[in-house]
Short mmCIF file of N, CA and C in Angstrom, two decimals:
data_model
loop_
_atom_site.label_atom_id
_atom_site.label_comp_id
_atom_site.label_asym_id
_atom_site.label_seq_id
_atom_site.Cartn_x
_atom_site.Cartn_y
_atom_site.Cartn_z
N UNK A 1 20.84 5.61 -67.45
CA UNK A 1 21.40 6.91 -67.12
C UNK A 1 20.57 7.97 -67.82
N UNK A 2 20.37 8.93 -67.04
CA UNK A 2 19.96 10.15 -67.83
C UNK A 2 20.45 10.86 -69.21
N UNK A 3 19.51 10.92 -69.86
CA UNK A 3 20.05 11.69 -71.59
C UNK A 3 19.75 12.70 -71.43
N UNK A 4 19.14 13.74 -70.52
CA UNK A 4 19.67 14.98 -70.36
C UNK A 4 20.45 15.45 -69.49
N UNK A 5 21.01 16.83 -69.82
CA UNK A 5 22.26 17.37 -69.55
C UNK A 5 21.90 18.42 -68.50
N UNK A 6 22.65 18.05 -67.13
CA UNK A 6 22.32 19.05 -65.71
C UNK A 6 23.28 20.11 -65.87
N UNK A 7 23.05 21.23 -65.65
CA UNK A 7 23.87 21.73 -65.89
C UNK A 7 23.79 22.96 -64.39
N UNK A 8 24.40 23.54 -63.84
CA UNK A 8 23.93 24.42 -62.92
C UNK A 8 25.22 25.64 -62.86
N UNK A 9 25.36 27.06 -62.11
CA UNK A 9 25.94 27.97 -62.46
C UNK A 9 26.98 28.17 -62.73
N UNK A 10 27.85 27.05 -61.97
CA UNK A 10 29.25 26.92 -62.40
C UNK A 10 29.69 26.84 -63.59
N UNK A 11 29.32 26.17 -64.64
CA UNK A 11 28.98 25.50 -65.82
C UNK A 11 29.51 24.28 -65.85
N UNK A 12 28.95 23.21 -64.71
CA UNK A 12 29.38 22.18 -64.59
C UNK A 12 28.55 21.23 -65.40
N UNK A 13 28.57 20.25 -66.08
CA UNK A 13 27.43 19.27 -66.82
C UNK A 13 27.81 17.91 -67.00
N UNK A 14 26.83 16.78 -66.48
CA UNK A 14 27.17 15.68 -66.40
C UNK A 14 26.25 14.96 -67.62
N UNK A 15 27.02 14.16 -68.46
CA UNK A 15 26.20 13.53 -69.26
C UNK A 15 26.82 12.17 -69.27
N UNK A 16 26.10 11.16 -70.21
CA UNK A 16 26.69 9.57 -69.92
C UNK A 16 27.94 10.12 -71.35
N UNK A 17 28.70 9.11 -70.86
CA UNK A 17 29.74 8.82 -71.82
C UNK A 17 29.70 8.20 -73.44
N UNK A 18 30.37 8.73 -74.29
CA UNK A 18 29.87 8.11 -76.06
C UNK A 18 31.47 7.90 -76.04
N UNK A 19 31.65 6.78 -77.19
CA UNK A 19 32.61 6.43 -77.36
C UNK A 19 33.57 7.66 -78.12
N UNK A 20 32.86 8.52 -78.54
CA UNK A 20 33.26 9.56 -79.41
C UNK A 20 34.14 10.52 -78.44
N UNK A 21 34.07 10.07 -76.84
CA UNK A 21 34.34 11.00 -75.43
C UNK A 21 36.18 9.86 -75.21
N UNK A 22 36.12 9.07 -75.84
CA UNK A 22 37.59 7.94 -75.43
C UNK A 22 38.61 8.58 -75.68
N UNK A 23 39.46 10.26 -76.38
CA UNK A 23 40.14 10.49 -76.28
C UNK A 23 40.79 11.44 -75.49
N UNK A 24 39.19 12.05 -75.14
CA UNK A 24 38.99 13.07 -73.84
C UNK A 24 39.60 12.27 -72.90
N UNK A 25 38.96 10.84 -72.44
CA UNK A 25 39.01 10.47 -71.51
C UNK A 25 40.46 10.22 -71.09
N UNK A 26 41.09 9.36 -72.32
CA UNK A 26 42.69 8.86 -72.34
C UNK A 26 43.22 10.00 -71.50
N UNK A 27 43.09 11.47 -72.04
CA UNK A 27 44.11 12.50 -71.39
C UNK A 27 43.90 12.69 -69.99
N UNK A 28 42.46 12.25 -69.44
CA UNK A 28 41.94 12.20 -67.98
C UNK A 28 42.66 11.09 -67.41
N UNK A 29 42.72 10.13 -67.61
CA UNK A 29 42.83 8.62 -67.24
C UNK A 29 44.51 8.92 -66.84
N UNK A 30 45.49 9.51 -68.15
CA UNK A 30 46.70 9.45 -67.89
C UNK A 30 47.22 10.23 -67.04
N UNK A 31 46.52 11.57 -66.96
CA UNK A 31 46.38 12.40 -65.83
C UNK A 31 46.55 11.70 -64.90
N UNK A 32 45.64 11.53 -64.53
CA UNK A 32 45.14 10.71 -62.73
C UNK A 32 45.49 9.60 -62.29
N UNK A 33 46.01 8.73 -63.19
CA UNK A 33 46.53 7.22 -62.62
C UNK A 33 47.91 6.68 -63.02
N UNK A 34 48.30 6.10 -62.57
CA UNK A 34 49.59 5.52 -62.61
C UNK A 34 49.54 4.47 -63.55
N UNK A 35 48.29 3.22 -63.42
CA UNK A 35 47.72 2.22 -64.14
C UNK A 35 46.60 2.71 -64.62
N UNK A 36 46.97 3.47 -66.25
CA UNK A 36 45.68 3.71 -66.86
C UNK A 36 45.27 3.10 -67.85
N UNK A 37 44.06 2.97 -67.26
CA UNK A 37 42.93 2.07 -68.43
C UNK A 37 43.41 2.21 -70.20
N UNK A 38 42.92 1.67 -70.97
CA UNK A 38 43.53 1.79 -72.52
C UNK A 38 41.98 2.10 -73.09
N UNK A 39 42.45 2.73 -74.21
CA UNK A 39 41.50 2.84 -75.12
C UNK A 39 40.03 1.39 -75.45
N UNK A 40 40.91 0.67 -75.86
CA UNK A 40 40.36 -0.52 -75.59
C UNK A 40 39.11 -0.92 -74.70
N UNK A 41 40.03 -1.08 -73.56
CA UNK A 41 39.14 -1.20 -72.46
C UNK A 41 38.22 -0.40 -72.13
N UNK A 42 38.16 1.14 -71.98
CA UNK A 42 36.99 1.87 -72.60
C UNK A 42 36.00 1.47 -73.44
N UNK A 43 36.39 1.43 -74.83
CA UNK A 43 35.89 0.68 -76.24
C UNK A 43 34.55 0.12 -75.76
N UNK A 44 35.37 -1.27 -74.89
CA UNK A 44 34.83 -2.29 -74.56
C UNK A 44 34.11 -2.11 -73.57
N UNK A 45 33.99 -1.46 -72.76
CA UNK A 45 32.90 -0.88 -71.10
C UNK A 45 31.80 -0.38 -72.06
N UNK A 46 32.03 0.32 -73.04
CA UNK A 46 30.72 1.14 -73.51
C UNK A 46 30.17 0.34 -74.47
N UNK A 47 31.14 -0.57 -75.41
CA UNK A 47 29.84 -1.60 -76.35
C UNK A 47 29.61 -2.72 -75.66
N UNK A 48 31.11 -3.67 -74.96
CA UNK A 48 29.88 -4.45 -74.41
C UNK A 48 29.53 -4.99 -73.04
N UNK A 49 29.71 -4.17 -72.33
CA UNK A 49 29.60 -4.42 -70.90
C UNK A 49 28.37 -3.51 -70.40
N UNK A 50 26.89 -5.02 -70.53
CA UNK A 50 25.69 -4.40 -70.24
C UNK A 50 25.61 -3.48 -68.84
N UNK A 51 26.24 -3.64 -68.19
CA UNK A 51 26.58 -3.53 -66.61
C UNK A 51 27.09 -2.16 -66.09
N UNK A 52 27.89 -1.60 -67.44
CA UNK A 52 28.86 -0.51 -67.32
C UNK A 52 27.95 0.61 -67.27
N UNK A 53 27.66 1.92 -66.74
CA UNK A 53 27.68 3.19 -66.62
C UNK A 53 28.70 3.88 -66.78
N UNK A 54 28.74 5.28 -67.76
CA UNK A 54 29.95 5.61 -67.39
C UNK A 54 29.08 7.34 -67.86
N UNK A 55 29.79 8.31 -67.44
CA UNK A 55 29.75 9.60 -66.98
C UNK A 55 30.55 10.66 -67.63
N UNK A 56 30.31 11.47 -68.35
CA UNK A 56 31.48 12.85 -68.86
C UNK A 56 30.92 13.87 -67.34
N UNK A 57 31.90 14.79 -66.90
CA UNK A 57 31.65 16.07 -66.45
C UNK A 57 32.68 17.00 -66.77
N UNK A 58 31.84 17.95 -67.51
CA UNK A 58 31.98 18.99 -68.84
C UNK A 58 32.17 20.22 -67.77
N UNK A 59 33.12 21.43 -68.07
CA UNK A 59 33.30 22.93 -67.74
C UNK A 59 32.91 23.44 -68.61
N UNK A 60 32.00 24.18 -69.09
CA UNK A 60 31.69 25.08 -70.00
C UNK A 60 32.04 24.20 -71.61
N UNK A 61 31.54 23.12 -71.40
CA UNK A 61 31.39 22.14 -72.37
C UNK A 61 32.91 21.60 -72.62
N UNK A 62 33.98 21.99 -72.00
CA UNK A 62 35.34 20.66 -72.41
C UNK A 62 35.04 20.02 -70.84
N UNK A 63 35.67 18.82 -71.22
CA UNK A 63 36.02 17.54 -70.31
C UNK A 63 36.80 17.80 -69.52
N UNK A 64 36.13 17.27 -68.19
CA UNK A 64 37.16 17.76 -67.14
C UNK A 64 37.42 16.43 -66.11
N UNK A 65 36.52 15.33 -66.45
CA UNK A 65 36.59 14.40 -65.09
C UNK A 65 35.06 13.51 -65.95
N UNK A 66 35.52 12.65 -65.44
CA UNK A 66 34.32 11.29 -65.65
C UNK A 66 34.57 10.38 -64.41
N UNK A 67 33.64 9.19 -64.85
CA UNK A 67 33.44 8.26 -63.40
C UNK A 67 32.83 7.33 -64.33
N UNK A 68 32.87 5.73 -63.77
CA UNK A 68 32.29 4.46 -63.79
C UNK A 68 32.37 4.00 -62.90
N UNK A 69 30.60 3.33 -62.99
CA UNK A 69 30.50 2.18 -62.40
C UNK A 69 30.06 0.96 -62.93
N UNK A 70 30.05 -0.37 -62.56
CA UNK A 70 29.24 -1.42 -63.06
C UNK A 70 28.05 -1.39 -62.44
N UNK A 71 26.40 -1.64 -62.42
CA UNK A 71 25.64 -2.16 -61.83
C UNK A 71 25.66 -3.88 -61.99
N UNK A 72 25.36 -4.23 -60.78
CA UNK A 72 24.99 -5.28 -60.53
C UNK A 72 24.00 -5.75 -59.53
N UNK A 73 22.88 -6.26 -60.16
CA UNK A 73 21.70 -6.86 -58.97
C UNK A 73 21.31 -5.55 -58.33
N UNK A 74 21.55 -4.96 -57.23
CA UNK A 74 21.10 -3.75 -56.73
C UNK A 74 22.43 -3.34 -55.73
N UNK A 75 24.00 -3.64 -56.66
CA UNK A 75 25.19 -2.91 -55.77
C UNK A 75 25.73 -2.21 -57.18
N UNK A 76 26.33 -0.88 -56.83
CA UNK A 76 26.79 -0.46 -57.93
C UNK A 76 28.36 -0.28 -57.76
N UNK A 77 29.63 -1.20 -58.31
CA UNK A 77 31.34 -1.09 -58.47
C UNK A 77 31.23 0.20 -58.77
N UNK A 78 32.13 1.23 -57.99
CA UNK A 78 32.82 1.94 -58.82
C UNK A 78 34.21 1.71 -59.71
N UNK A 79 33.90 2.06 -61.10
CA UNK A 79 35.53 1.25 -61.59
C UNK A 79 36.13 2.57 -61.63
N UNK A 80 36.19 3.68 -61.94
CA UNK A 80 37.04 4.98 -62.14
C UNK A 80 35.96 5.77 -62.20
N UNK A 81 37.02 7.38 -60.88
CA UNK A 81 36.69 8.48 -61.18
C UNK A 81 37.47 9.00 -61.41
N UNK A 82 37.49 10.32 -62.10
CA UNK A 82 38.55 10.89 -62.14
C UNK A 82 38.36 12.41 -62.33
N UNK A 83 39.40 13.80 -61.99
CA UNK A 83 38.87 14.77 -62.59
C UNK A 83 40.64 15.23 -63.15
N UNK A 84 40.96 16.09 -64.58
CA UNK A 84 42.01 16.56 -64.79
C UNK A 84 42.86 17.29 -63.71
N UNK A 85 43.80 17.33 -63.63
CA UNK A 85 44.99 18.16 -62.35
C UNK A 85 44.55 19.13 -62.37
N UNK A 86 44.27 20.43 -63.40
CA UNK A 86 44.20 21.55 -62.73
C UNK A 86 42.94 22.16 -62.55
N UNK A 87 41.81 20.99 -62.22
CA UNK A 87 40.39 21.56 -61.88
C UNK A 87 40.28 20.66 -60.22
N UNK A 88 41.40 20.20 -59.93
CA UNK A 88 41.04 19.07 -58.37
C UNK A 88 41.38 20.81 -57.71
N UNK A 89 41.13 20.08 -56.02
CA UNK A 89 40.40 21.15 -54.82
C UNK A 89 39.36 21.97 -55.23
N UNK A 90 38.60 22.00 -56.50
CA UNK A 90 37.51 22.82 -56.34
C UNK A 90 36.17 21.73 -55.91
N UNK A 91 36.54 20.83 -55.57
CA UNK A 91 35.34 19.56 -54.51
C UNK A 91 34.23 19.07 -56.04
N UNK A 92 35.20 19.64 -57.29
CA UNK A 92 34.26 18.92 -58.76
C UNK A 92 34.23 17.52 -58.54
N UNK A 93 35.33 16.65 -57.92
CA UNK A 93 35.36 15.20 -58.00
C UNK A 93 34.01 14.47 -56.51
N UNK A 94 34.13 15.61 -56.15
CA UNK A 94 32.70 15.33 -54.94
C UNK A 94 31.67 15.61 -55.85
N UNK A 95 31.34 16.38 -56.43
CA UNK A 95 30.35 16.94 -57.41
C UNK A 95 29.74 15.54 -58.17
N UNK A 96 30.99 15.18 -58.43
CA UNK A 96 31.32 14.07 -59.87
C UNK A 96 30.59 12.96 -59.22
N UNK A 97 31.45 12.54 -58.18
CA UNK A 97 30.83 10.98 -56.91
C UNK A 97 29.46 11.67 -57.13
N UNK A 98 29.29 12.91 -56.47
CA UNK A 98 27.44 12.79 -56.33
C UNK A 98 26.70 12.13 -57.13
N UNK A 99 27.00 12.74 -58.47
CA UNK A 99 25.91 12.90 -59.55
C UNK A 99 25.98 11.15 -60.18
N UNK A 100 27.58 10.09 -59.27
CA UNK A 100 27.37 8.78 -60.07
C UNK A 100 26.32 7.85 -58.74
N UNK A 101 26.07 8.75 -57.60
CA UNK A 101 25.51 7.79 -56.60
C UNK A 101 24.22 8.18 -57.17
N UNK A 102 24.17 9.50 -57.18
CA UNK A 102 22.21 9.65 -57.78
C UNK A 102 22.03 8.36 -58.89
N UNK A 103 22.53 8.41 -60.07
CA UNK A 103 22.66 7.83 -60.63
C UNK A 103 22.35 6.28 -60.16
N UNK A 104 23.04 5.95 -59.21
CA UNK A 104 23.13 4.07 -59.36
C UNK A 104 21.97 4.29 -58.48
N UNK A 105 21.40 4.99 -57.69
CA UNK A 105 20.01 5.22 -56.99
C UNK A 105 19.17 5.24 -58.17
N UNK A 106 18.81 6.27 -59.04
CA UNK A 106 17.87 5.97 -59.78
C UNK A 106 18.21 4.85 -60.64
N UNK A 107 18.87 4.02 -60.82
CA UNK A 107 18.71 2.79 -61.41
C UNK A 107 18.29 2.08 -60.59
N UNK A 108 18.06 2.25 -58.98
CA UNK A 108 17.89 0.76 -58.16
C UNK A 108 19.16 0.01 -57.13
N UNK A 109 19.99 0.61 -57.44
CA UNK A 109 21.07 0.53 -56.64
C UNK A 109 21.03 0.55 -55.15
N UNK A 110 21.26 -0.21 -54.41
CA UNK A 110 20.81 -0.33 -52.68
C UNK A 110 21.96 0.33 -51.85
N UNK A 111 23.00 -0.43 -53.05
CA UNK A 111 24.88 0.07 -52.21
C UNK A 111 25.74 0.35 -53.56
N UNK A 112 26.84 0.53 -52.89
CA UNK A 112 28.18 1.45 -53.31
C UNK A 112 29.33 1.06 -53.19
N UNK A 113 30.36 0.14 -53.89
CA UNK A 113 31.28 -0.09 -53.32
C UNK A 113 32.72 0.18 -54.10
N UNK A 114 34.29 0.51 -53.70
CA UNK A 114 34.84 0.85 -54.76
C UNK A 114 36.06 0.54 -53.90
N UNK A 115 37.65 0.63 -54.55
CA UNK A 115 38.66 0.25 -53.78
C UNK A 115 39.22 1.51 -54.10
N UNK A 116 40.37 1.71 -53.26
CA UNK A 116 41.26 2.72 -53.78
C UNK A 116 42.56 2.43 -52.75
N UNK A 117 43.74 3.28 -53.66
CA UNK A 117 45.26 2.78 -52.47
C UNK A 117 44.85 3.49 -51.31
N UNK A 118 45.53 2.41 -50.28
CA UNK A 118 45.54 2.81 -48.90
C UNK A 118 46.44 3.90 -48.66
N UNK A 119 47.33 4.28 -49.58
CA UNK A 119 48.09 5.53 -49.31
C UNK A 119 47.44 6.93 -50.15
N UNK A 120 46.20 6.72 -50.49
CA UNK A 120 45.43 7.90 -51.11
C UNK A 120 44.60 8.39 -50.14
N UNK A 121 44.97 9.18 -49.02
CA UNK A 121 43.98 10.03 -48.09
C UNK A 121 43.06 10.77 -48.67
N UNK A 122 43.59 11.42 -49.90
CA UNK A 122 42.74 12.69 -50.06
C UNK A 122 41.31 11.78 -50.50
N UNK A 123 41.23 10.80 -51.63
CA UNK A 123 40.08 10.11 -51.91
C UNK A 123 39.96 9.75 -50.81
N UNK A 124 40.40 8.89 -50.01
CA UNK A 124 39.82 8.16 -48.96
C UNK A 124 39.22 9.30 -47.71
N UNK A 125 39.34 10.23 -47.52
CA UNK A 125 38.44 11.51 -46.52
C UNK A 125 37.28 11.97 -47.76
N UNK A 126 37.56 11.56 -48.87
CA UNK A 126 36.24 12.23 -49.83
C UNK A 126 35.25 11.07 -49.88
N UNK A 127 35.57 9.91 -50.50
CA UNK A 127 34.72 9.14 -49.87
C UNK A 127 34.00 8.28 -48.52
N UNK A 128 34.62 9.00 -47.27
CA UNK A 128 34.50 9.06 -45.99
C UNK A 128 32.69 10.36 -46.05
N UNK A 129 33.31 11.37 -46.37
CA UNK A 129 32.59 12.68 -46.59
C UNK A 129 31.36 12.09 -46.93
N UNK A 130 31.31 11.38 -48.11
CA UNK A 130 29.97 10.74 -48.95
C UNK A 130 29.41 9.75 -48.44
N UNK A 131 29.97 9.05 -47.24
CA UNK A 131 29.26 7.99 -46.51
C UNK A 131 29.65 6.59 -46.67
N UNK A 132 31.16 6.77 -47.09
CA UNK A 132 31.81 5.62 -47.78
C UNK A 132 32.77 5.07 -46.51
N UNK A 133 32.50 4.08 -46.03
CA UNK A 133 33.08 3.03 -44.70
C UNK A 133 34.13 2.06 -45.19
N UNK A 134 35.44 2.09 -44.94
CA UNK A 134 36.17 0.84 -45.09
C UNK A 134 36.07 -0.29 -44.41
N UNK A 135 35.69 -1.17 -45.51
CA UNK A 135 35.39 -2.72 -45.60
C UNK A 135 36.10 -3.65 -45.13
N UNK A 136 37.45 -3.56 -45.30
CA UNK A 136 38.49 -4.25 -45.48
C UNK A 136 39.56 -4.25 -46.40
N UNK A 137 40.56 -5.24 -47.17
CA UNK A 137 41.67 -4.76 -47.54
C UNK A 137 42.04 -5.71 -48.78
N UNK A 138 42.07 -5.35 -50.23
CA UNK A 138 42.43 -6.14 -50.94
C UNK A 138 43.92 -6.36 -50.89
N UNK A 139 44.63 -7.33 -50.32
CA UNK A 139 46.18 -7.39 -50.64
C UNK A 139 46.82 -7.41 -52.06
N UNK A 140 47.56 -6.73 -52.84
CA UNK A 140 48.50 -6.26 -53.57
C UNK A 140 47.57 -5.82 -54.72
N UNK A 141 46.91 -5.62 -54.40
CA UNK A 141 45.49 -4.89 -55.92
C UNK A 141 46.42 -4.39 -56.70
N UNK A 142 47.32 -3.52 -56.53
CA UNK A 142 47.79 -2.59 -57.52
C UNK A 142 48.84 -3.10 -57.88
N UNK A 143 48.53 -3.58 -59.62
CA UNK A 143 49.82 -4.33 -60.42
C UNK A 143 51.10 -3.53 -60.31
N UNK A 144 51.68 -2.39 -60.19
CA UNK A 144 52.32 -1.45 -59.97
C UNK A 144 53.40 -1.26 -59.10
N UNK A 145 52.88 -1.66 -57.86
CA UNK A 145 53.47 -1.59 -57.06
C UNK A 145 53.12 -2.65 -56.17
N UNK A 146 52.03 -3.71 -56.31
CA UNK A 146 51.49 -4.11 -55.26
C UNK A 146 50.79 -3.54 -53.92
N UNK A 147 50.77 -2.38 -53.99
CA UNK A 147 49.84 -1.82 -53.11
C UNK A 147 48.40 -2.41 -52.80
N UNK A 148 47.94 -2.32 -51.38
CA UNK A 148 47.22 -3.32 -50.89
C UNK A 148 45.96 -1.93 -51.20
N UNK A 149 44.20 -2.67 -51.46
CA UNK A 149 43.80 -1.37 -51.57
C UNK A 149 42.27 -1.51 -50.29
N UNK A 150 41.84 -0.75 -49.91
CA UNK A 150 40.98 -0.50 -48.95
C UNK A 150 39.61 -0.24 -49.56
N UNK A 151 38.35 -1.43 -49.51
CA UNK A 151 37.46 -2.22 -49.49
C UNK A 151 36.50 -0.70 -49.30
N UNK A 152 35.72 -0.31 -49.48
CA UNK A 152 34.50 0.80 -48.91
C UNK A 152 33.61 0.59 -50.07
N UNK A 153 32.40 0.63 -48.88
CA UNK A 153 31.06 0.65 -49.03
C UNK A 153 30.24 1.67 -48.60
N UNK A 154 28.69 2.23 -49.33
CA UNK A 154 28.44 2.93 -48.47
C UNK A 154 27.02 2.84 -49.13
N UNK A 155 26.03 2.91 -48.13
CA UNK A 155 24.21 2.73 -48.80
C UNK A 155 24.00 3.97 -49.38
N UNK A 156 23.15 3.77 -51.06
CA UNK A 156 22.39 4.88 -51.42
C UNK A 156 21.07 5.14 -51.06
N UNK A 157 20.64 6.29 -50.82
CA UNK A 157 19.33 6.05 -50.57
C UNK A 157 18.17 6.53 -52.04
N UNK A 158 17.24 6.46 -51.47
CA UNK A 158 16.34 6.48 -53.06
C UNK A 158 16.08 8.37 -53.44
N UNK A 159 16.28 8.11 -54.63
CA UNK A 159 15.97 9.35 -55.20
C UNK A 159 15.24 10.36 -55.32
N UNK A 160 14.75 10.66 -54.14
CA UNK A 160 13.27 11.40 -53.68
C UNK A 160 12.75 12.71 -54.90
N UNK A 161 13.95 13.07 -55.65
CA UNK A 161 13.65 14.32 -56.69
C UNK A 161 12.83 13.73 -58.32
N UNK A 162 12.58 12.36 -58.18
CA UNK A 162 11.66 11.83 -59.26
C UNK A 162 10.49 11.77 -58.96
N UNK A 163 10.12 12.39 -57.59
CA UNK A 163 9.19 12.30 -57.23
C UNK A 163 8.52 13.42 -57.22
N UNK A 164 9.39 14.44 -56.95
CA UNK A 164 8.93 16.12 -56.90
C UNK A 164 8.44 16.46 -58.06
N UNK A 165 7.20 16.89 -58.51
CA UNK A 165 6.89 16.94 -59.36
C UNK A 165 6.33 18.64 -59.45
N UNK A 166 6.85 19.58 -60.43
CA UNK A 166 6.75 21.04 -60.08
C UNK A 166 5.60 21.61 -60.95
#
């Protein structure tokens, strides 16, 4: 992942995740999900899960939304995105997806794949938007409720701006 910090007029900025970011994140995580990840399990994505990527995106430097994925071989899991309640409809969590597909592209990444509930339209038309196709259907994914969750994939293509050279 990139160690420098994009930043553009909004004052939006994406940097990789430090464990020092796990309490930011907790208040994101509890925000946005019903089944949220633990401290722990964080902990553990960033020391030891060679595989893990994970993402801060900063407003004028506080936390507003992060994202993971795993790489593997040349497909990249998404495990969580997320952005806080009162920064969603400004299309930051499209912002957010972008900057984790560039991402699994400049690592080598070929594809994209991630689940989410079948009763979540709003993600499911955002990752439609980004080129994200339903796969098929995990039955009762979600410990919660058992909710069945919907399979999408979608190809990255290669990173043509490592190439632009100014």
């Amino acid at each position: 992942m990139e160690q420098e910090i994009k930043q553009d007029a909004e004052g939006l900025t994406f940097r990789p995740m430090t464990l020092e970011d796990i309490p930011a994140v907790m208040v994101i995580e509890h925000d946005a999900f019903t089944l949220p990840w633990t401290e722990e399990a964080f902990r553990n994505e960033l020391t030891h899960n060679h595989f893990a990527r994970y993402m801060m995106m900063e407003w004028d430097g506080e936390p507003v939304g992060y994202a993971g994925m795993w790489t593997v071989i040349d497909e990249a899991h998404v495990t969580n995105i997320a952005v806080l309640s009162p920064y969603r409809g400004r299309k930051w969590g499209e912002r957010l997806l972008l900057e984790l597909m560039k991402t699994a592209s400049q690592l080598g990444m070929k594809r994209m794949t991630l689940e989410v509930r079948v009763s979540n339209r709003v993600a499911q038309n955002l990752y439609m938007k980004m080129g994200f196709e339903p796969a098929g259907l995990r039955k009762g994914y979600y410990s919660d409720n058992q909710e069945d969750a919907m399979i999408m994939w979608a190809e990255l293509f290669p990173d043509r701006s490592q190439n632009a050279r100014g």
